[in-house]
Tab-separated table of C-alpha atoms in Angstrom:
chain	number	residue	atom	x	y	z
A	28	MET	CA	0.000	0.000	0.000
A	29	SER	CA	1.503	3.342	-1.066
A	30	GLN	CA	2.089	6.100	1.442
A	31	PRO	CA	-0.041	9.275	1.192
A	32	HIS	CA	1.446	12.322	-0.502
A	33	ARG	CA	3.217	14.584	1.979
A	34	ARG	CA	2.999	18.350	1.655
A	35	VAL	CA	6.549	19.678	1.828
A	36	VAL	CA	7.222	23.392	2.296
A	37	GLY	CA	10.626	25.020	1.961
A	38	LEU	CA	11.698	28.122	3.870
A	39	ASP	CA	14.584	30.458	3.111
A	40	ILE	CA	14.942	32.744	6.123
A	41	GLY	CA	16.977	35.850	5.309
A	42	GLY	CA	17.702	39.070	7.100
A	43	ALA	CA	15.473	41.201	4.873
A	44	SER	CA	12.879	38.761	3.549
A	45	LEU	CA	11.222	35.408	4.104
A	46	LYS	CA	10.728	33.077	1.153
A	47	VAL	CA	8.480	30.033	1.059
A	48	ALA	CA	7.907	27.483	-1.681
A	49	THR	CA	6.260	24.092	-1.969
A	50	SER	CA	7.819	21.124	-3.694
A	51	ASP	CA	5.184	21.364	-6.441
A	52	GLY	CA	5.998	24.967	-7.363
A	53	GLU	CA	3.917	27.393	-5.292
A	54	ALA	CA	6.042	30.249	-3.989
A	55	ARG	CA	5.768	33.500	-2.088
A	56	GLN	CA	8.179	36.169	-0.872
A	57	HIS	CA	7.501	38.420	2.100
A	58	PRO	CA	9.655	41.403	3.147
A	59	PHE	CA	10.678	41.202	6.790
A	60	ALA	CA	13.431	43.238	8.444
A	61	LEU	CA	14.673	40.633	10.905
A	62	TRP	CA	17.126	43.025	12.538
A	63	GLN	CA	14.283	45.378	13.455
A	64	GLN	CA	11.663	42.838	14.583
A	65	LEU	CA	13.641	39.940	15.994
A	66	ASP	CA	10.937	38.632	18.305
A	67	ALA	CA	8.295	38.758	15.571
A	68	LEU	CA	9.901	35.977	13.514
A	69	PRO	CA	7.610	33.144	14.735
A	70	ASP	CA	4.487	35.171	13.949
A	71	GLN	CA	5.871	36.104	10.537
A	72	LEU	CA	6.585	32.441	9.780
A	73	ARG	CA	3.025	31.518	10.761
A	74	ASP	CA	1.638	34.244	8.500
A	75	ILE	CA	3.702	33.384	5.442
A	76	THR	CA	2.997	29.649	5.671
A	77	ALA	CA	-0.706	29.983	6.519
A	78	ALA	CA	-1.734	29.619	2.878
A	79	PHE	CA	0.270	26.395	2.546
A	80	GLN	CA	-1.298	24.433	5.389
A	81	PRO	CA	-1.287	21.632	6.288
A	82	VAL	CA	2.499	21.302	6.342
A	83	ASP	CA	3.691	17.724	6.761
A	84	LEU	CA	7.397	18.465	6.364
A	85	CYS	CA	9.322	21.737	6.414
A	86	ALA	CA	12.749	22.140	4.801
A	87	VAL	CA	14.684	25.129	6.129
A	88	THR	CA	17.692	27.040	4.871
A	89	MET	CA	18.893	30.410	6.100
A	90	THR	CA	21.117	33.459	5.765
A	91	GLY	CA	19.452	35.619	8.411
A	92	GLU	CA	21.978	34.630	11.073
A	93	LEU	CA	24.248	37.375	9.682
A	94	ALA	CA	21.793	40.128	10.734
A	95	ASP	CA	23.418	42.570	13.117
A	96	CYS	CA	20.756	42.058	15.773
A	97	PHE	CA	22.710	38.924	16.735
A	98	LEU	CA	25.992	38.949	18.637
A	99	ASN	CA	27.360	36.271	16.324
A	100	LYS	CA	26.260	33.666	13.779
A	101	ARG	CA	25.825	30.951	16.377
A	102	ASP	CA	23.284	33.082	18.240
A	103	GLY	CA	21.560	33.814	14.946
A	104	VAL	CA	21.241	30.153	14.001
A	105	GLN	CA	19.957	29.349	17.495
A	106	HIS	CA	17.308	32.061	17.326
A	107	ILE	CA	16.106	31.071	13.847
A	108	VAL	CA	15.962	27.375	14.751
A	109	ASN	CA	14.009	28.206	17.919
A	110	ALA	CA	11.555	30.326	15.923
A	111	VAL	CA	10.954	27.544	13.392
A	112	THR	CA	10.418	24.888	16.063
A	113	ALA	CA	8.085	27.218	17.958
A	114	VAL	CA	5.869	27.244	14.856
A	115	PHE	CA	6.236	23.673	13.581
A	116	GLY	CA	7.424	21.659	16.570
A	117	GLU	CA	10.485	19.419	16.686
A	118	ASN	CA	9.559	16.746	14.133
A	119	ILE	CA	8.356	18.652	11.057
A	120	PRO	CA	11.379	20.947	10.387
A	121	HIS	CA	14.496	19.605	8.646
A	122	PHE	CA	17.407	22.051	8.512
A	123	PHE	CA	19.656	22.010	5.458
A	124	GLN	CA	23.419	22.293	5.915
A	125	VAL	CA	26.386	23.091	3.686
A	126	GLY	CA	27.507	19.666	2.544
A	127	GLY	CA	24.014	18.529	1.597
A	128	GLU	CA	22.525	17.016	4.751
A	129	PHE	CA	19.158	17.646	6.408
A	130	VAL	CA	19.387	17.575	10.201
A	131	ALA	CA	17.098	18.016	13.180
A	132	ALA	CA	16.977	21.191	15.264
A	133	GLY	CA	19.510	20.065	17.853
A	134	SER	CA	22.112	19.119	15.264
A	135	ALA	CA	21.450	22.338	13.329
A	136	VAL	CA	22.499	24.358	16.369
A	137	ALA	CA	25.335	22.066	17.435
A	138	SER	CA	26.960	22.291	13.985
A	139	TRP	CA	25.857	25.864	13.351
A	140	GLN	CA	28.800	26.611	11.021
A	141	ARG	CA	27.226	24.350	8.371
A	142	THR	CA	23.674	25.521	9.036
A	143	ALA	CA	24.556	29.184	8.588
A	144	ALA	CA	24.359	30.626	5.055
A	145	SER	CA	23.407	27.294	3.515
A	146	ASN	CA	20.990	28.444	0.817
A	147	TRP	CA	23.614	28.751	-1.960
A	148	PHE	CA	24.658	25.135	-1.453
A	149	ALA	CA	21.035	23.991	-1.475
A	150	LEU	CA	20.177	25.747	-4.725
A	151	THR	CA	23.345	24.639	-6.507
A	152	THR	CA	22.958	21.027	-5.362
A	153	PHE	CA	19.384	20.948	-6.653
A	154	ALA	CA	20.174	22.660	-9.959
A	155	ALA	CA	23.220	20.495	-10.696
A	156	SER	CA	21.188	17.321	-10.217
A	157	GLU	CA	17.900	18.503	-11.717
A	158	PHE	CA	19.486	19.706	-14.960
A	159	GLN	CA	22.213	17.008	-15.004
A	160	ILE	CA	25.035	19.506	-15.479
A	161	PRO	CA	28.457	17.976	-16.200
A	162	ALA	CA	30.239	21.336	-15.983
A	163	GLY	CA	28.796	24.744	-15.306
A	164	ILE	CA	27.951	27.534	-12.888
A	165	LEU	CA	24.942	28.626	-10.886
A	166	VAL	CA	24.406	32.394	-11.103
A	167	ASP	CA	21.793	33.626	-8.656
A	168	ILE	CA	21.381	37.412	-8.602
A	169	GLY	CA	19.145	38.433	-5.746
A	170	SER	CA	18.114	41.633	-4.028
A	171	THR	CA	21.341	41.981	-2.018
A	172	THR	CA	23.846	39.364	-3.187
A	173	THR	CA	25.096	37.527	-6.250
A	174	ASP	CA	26.128	33.869	-6.013
A	175	MET	CA	28.388	32.285	-8.657
A	176	ILE	CA	28.901	28.641	-7.720
A	177	PRO	CA	30.959	26.109	-9.718
A	178	ILE	CA	29.393	22.802	-10.770
A	179	VAL	CA	31.392	19.769	-11.881
A	180	ASP	CA	30.087	16.224	-12.401
A	181	ARG	CA	26.515	17.205	-11.469
A	182	SER	CA	27.450	18.419	-8.000
A	183	VAL	CA	28.721	21.491	-6.164
A	184	ALA	CA	32.423	21.963	-6.940
A	185	SER	CA	33.144	24.585	-4.294
A	186	SER	CA	35.169	23.734	-1.203
A	187	ALA	CA	33.756	26.753	0.628
A	188	ILE	CA	31.922	26.330	3.925
A	189	THR	CA	31.371	29.933	4.984
A	190	ASP	CA	30.534	33.158	3.164
A	191	LEU	CA	34.048	34.361	3.967
A	192	ASP	CA	35.389	31.356	2.057
A	193	ARG	CA	33.165	32.264	-0.898
A	194	LEU	CA	34.260	35.903	-0.861
A	195	LYS	CA	37.867	34.726	-1.159
A	196	ARG	CA	36.963	32.540	-4.161
A	197	SER	CA	34.888	35.203	-5.984
A	198	GLU	CA	31.845	32.942	-5.545
A	199	LEU	CA	29.978	35.581	-3.540
A	200	LEU	CA	29.551	39.241	-4.423
A	201	TYR	CA	27.644	41.260	-1.852
A	202	CYS	CA	25.760	43.293	-4.439
A	203	GLY	CA	22.260	42.738	-5.772
A	204	VAL	CA	19.656	44.294	-8.024
A	205	SER	CA	17.369	45.730	-5.385
A	206	ARG	CA	18.467	46.606	-1.836
A	207	THR	CA	22.135	47.390	-2.559
A	208	SER	CA	22.806	51.100	-2.116
A	209	VAL	CA	24.134	53.050	-5.090
A	210	ASP	CA	27.043	54.532	-3.116
A	211	SER	CA	28.312	51.034	-2.265
A	212	VAL	CA	28.501	50.164	-5.969
A	213	LEU	CA	30.099	53.311	-7.363
A	214	SER	CA	31.630	56.216	-5.457
A	215	ASP	CA	32.452	58.546	-8.368
A	216	VAL	CA	30.402	59.428	-11.447
A	217	ASP	CA	30.635	61.722	-14.465
A	218	LEU	CA	28.038	64.491	-14.392
A	219	ILE	CA	27.182	65.912	-17.819
A	220	ASP	CA	26.864	69.673	-18.118
A	221	PRO	CA	23.542	70.192	-20.005
A	222	GLY	CA	24.914	73.200	-21.881
A	223	SER	CA	28.493	72.325	-22.843
A	224	GLN	CA	28.087	68.538	-22.604
A	225	GLU	CA	31.341	68.486	-20.640
A	226	ARG	CA	31.712	65.792	-18.023
A	227	HIS	CA	32.683	66.617	-14.454
A	228	ARG	CA	33.949	63.839	-12.211
A	229	ILE	CA	32.263	64.072	-8.836
A	230	ARG	CA	32.119	61.921	-5.720
A	231	ILE	CA	28.571	61.043	-4.764
A	232	ALA	CA	27.194	61.150	-1.226
A	233	ALA	CA	28.279	58.199	0.882
A	234	GLU	CA	24.765	57.645	2.136
A	235	ARG	CA	21.944	55.195	1.405
A	236	PHE	CA	19.906	57.688	-0.595
A	237	ALA	CA	19.136	55.379	-3.543
A	238	THR	CA	19.352	51.675	-4.326
A	239	MET	CA	19.933	49.479	-7.361
A	240	ALA	CA	16.165	49.065	-7.633
A	241	ASP	CA	16.015	52.771	-8.512
A	242	VAL	CA	18.732	52.374	-11.149
A	243	PHE	CA	16.919	49.550	-12.928
A	244	VAL	CA	13.543	51.329	-12.764
A	245	ILE	CA	15.014	54.519	-14.219
A	246	LEU	CA	16.553	52.563	-17.100
A	247	GLY	CA	13.395	50.584	-17.798
A	248	ASP	CA	14.992	47.252	-16.845
A	249	ARG	CA	12.520	46.829	-14.003
A	250	VAL	CA	8.784	47.460	-13.911
A	251	GLU	CA	7.578	50.195	-11.594
A	252	SER	CA	5.916	48.903	-8.458
A	253	PRO	CA	3.888	51.672	-6.769
A	254	MET	CA	2.894	49.369	-3.889
A	255	ASP	CA	6.514	48.388	-3.159
A	256	SER	CA	8.394	50.581	-0.736
A	257	ASN	CA	10.523	47.830	0.802
A	258	SER	CA	13.350	48.120	-1.737
A	259	THR	CA	13.593	51.894	-1.467
A	260	ALA	CA	15.846	53.978	0.737
A	261	ASP	CA	13.173	56.446	1.830
A	262	ASN	CA	10.218	54.016	2.022
A	263	ARG	CA	8.453	55.869	-0.776
A	264	PRO	CA	7.009	53.907	-3.719
A	265	LEU	CA	9.204	52.259	-6.328
A	266	THR	CA	8.152	54.472	-9.247
A	267	ARG	CA	10.333	56.171	-11.826
A	268	GLU	CA	9.566	59.653	-10.494
A	269	PHE	CA	10.557	58.771	-6.956
A	270	SER	CA	13.568	56.789	-8.221
A	271	LEU	CA	14.839	59.841	-10.102
A	272	SER	CA	14.369	61.919	-6.957
A	273	ARG	CA	16.293	59.404	-4.850
A	274	LEU	CA	19.162	59.238	-7.336
A	275	ALA	CA	19.318	63.047	-7.411
A	276	ARG	CA	19.761	62.970	-3.659
A	277	CYS	CA	22.982	60.980	-4.192
A	278	LEU	CA	24.267	64.176	-5.848
A	279	CYS	CA	23.155	66.237	-2.857
A	280	SER	CA	20.509	67.638	-5.191
A	281	ASP	CA	16.865	67.367	-6.129
A	282	LEU	CA	14.903	67.398	-9.384
A	283	ASN	CA	15.026	71.201	-9.473
A	284	GLU	CA	18.824	71.119	-9.783
A	285	VAL	CA	19.579	68.161	-12.062
A	286	THR	CA	17.862	67.019	-15.236
A	287	GLU	CA	16.365	63.657	-16.123
A	288	MET	CA	19.002	63.293	-18.854
A	289	GLN	CA	21.798	63.719	-16.318
A	290	LEU	CA	20.241	61.172	-13.966
A	291	VAL	CA	19.640	58.592	-16.707
A	292	ASP	CA	23.283	58.909	-17.714
A	293	ILE	CA	24.391	58.367	-14.113
A	294	ALA	CA	22.063	55.362	-13.765
A	295	GLN	CA	23.727	53.865	-16.861
A	296	GLN	CA	27.157	54.376	-15.285
A	297	VAL	CA	26.066	52.660	-12.072
A	298	ARG	CA	24.491	49.724	-13.910
A	299	GLU	CA	27.558	49.225	-16.088
A	300	TYR	CA	29.885	49.267	-13.083
A	301	PHE	CA	27.655	46.740	-11.303
A	302	PHE	CA	27.750	44.536	-14.395
A	303	ASP	CA	31.547	44.908	-14.559
A	304	ARG	CA	31.900	43.687	-10.975
A	305	VAL	CA	29.736	40.643	-11.644
A	306	ARG	CA	31.554	39.910	-14.917
A	307	CYS	CA	34.929	40.118	-13.190
A	308	HIS	CA	33.930	37.633	-10.475
A	309	LEU	CA	32.122	35.373	-12.910
A	310	ASN	CA	35.133	35.216	-15.218
A	311	ARG	CA	37.250	33.853	-12.367
A	312	VAL	CA	34.713	31.144	-11.585
A	313	VAL	CA	34.362	30.277	-15.283
A	314	GLN	CA	38.114	29.783	-15.544
A	315	THR	CA	38.124	27.608	-12.426
A	316	VAL	CA	35.353	25.328	-13.697
A	317	ALA	CA	36.886	25.061	-17.160
A	318	ALA	CA	40.197	24.006	-15.635
A	319	GLN	CA	38.647	21.505	-13.207
A	320	SER	CA	36.425	19.886	-15.810
A	321	SER	CA	38.611	20.197	-18.930
A	322	THR	CA	35.634	21.864	-20.609
A	323	ARG	CA	35.816	24.820	-22.958
A	324	GLU	CA	34.512	27.999	-21.368
A	325	ASP	CA	31.906	28.529	-24.096
A	326	GLU	CA	30.547	25.018	-23.477
A	327	LEU	CA	29.770	25.502	-19.782
A	328	THR	CA	26.123	25.406	-18.711
A	329	VAL	CA	24.977	28.401	-16.673
A	330	VAL	CA	21.864	28.138	-14.491
A	331	ILE	CA	20.340	31.517	-13.648
A	332	SER	CA	17.861	32.381	-10.935
A	333	GLY	CA	16.795	35.152	-8.610
A	334	GLU	CA	15.243	38.572	-8.836
A	335	GLY	CA	17.984	39.602	-11.253
A	336	GLU	CA	17.559	36.949	-13.964
A	337	SER	CA	17.221	39.630	-16.645
A	338	ALA	CA	20.462	41.256	-15.470
A	339	ALA	CA	22.141	37.844	-15.534
A	340	ARG	CA	21.134	37.370	-19.169
A	341	MET	CA	22.692	40.686	-20.163
A	342	ILE	CA	25.921	39.820	-18.348
A	343	LEU	CA	26.098	36.326	-19.855
A	344	ALA	CA	25.511	37.774	-23.334
A	345	ASP	CA	28.504	40.080	-22.855
A	346	LEU	CA	30.648	37.068	-21.898
A	347	GLY	CA	29.426	34.852	-24.712
A	348	LEU	CA	27.832	32.389	-22.302
A	349	LEU	CA	24.147	32.910	-23.044
A	350	GLN	CA	23.841	30.048	-25.536
A	351	ASN	CA	24.014	27.393	-22.798
A	352	CYS	CA	21.846	29.215	-20.257
A	353	VAL	CA	19.196	27.372	-18.212
A	354	SER	CA	16.581	29.529	-16.478
A	355	ILE	CA	14.764	28.654	-13.259
A	356	GLU	CA	12.113	31.201	-14.230
A	357	ALA	CA	11.562	29.516	-17.609
A	358	SER	CA	11.165	26.155	-15.880
A	359	TRP	CA	8.973	27.073	-12.903
A	360	GLY	CA	8.024	30.750	-13.134
A	361	SER	CA	9.256	34.058	-11.750
A	362	GLN	CA	8.054	33.509	-8.188
A	363	VAL	CA	9.910	30.220	-7.867
A	364	SER	CA	13.020	31.873	-9.345
A	365	ARG	CA	12.863	34.600	-6.706
A	366	CYS	CA	12.402	31.952	-4.003
A	367	ALA	CA	14.714	29.401	-5.602
A	368	PRO	CA	16.587	28.175	-2.472
A	369	ALA	CA	13.273	27.575	-0.664
A	370	PHE	CA	12.015	25.626	-3.672
A	371	ALA	CA	15.278	23.685	-3.849
A	372	VAL	CA	15.172	22.457	-0.244
A	373	ALA	CA	11.480	21.595	-0.566
A	374	ARG	CA	12.145	19.489	-3.657
A	375	MET	CA	15.153	17.740	-2.176
A	376	LEU	CA	13.382	16.893	1.075
A	377	ALA	CA	10.274	15.718	-0.786
A	378	ALA	CA	12.445	13.384	-2.868
A	379	ARG	CA	13.664	11.697	0.287
A	380	TYR	CA	10.110	10.951	1.390
A	381	GLN	CA	8.622	9.843	-1.911
A	382	PRO	CA	6.402	6.764	-1.596
């Protein structure tokens, strides 16, 4: 007699958002500033999973332990594990670790180094197996970070355990397409004089006045979202008008002092510098995978996911790598792509409990 189907839900608990996905492809993202509302995490988890009840199994991965409300990562892992078990009990949650294992709550805390920042390993493990990739790279461009993880022989080919390890290997770039502040991407820009068309090199304000979400909205690479104020520096809506105003503030100005043409030009400079940083890191990982697998660089498979899939396509086109691109969005939709690590752990845990 076959066992009944179990409803498996995956959770990716970050510092700025909570992501949930089921193993059959439902997904939802919810903004949540963990560092500001630490004690509200259990209630937030109940709210975001309410639409997915009943939950028979819960697969959990995390990055929120890095939030500065915690004294250290161990405390962060402990708090997140406690919040999950407060909602689901001890038996339903399975915590994913770097290395590929699911463990119970006690083991997740005891070996916190492998529980912390595990979502990149989860997504790459799933993608490498799901798409049967002999040699390639996972490129996940999210709201705050970009992951570039090597794949060889259908498995993760990185020896990294921590985010510090990945920073050393160019496998992690702490820049994304939404929450990253403009001043952290580029400190100096050329300002065009509207009359003479001369360019003046100026240093922009070292302040979180505008984000990459504004840059992409101004350039038409991202759709305006009047109801979204979570990606903006001033909590005003994510519309082109407000985005122009926020970018002007980076010049210690407002829309009475600088023109739209000047701001569009600056947005293009910021986007290109962001792309350059990703290309530089990605090139290093490409060379590593090609050497490890004895595969030509233009034959590597690249899996893309995240909020910045469209940006990833533009970057891969510049590098001549777009021809072998596999898209999570094309396979399961934009919501799953944005919540890809949550979907990955849900799928992997469901596979272990298949009848």
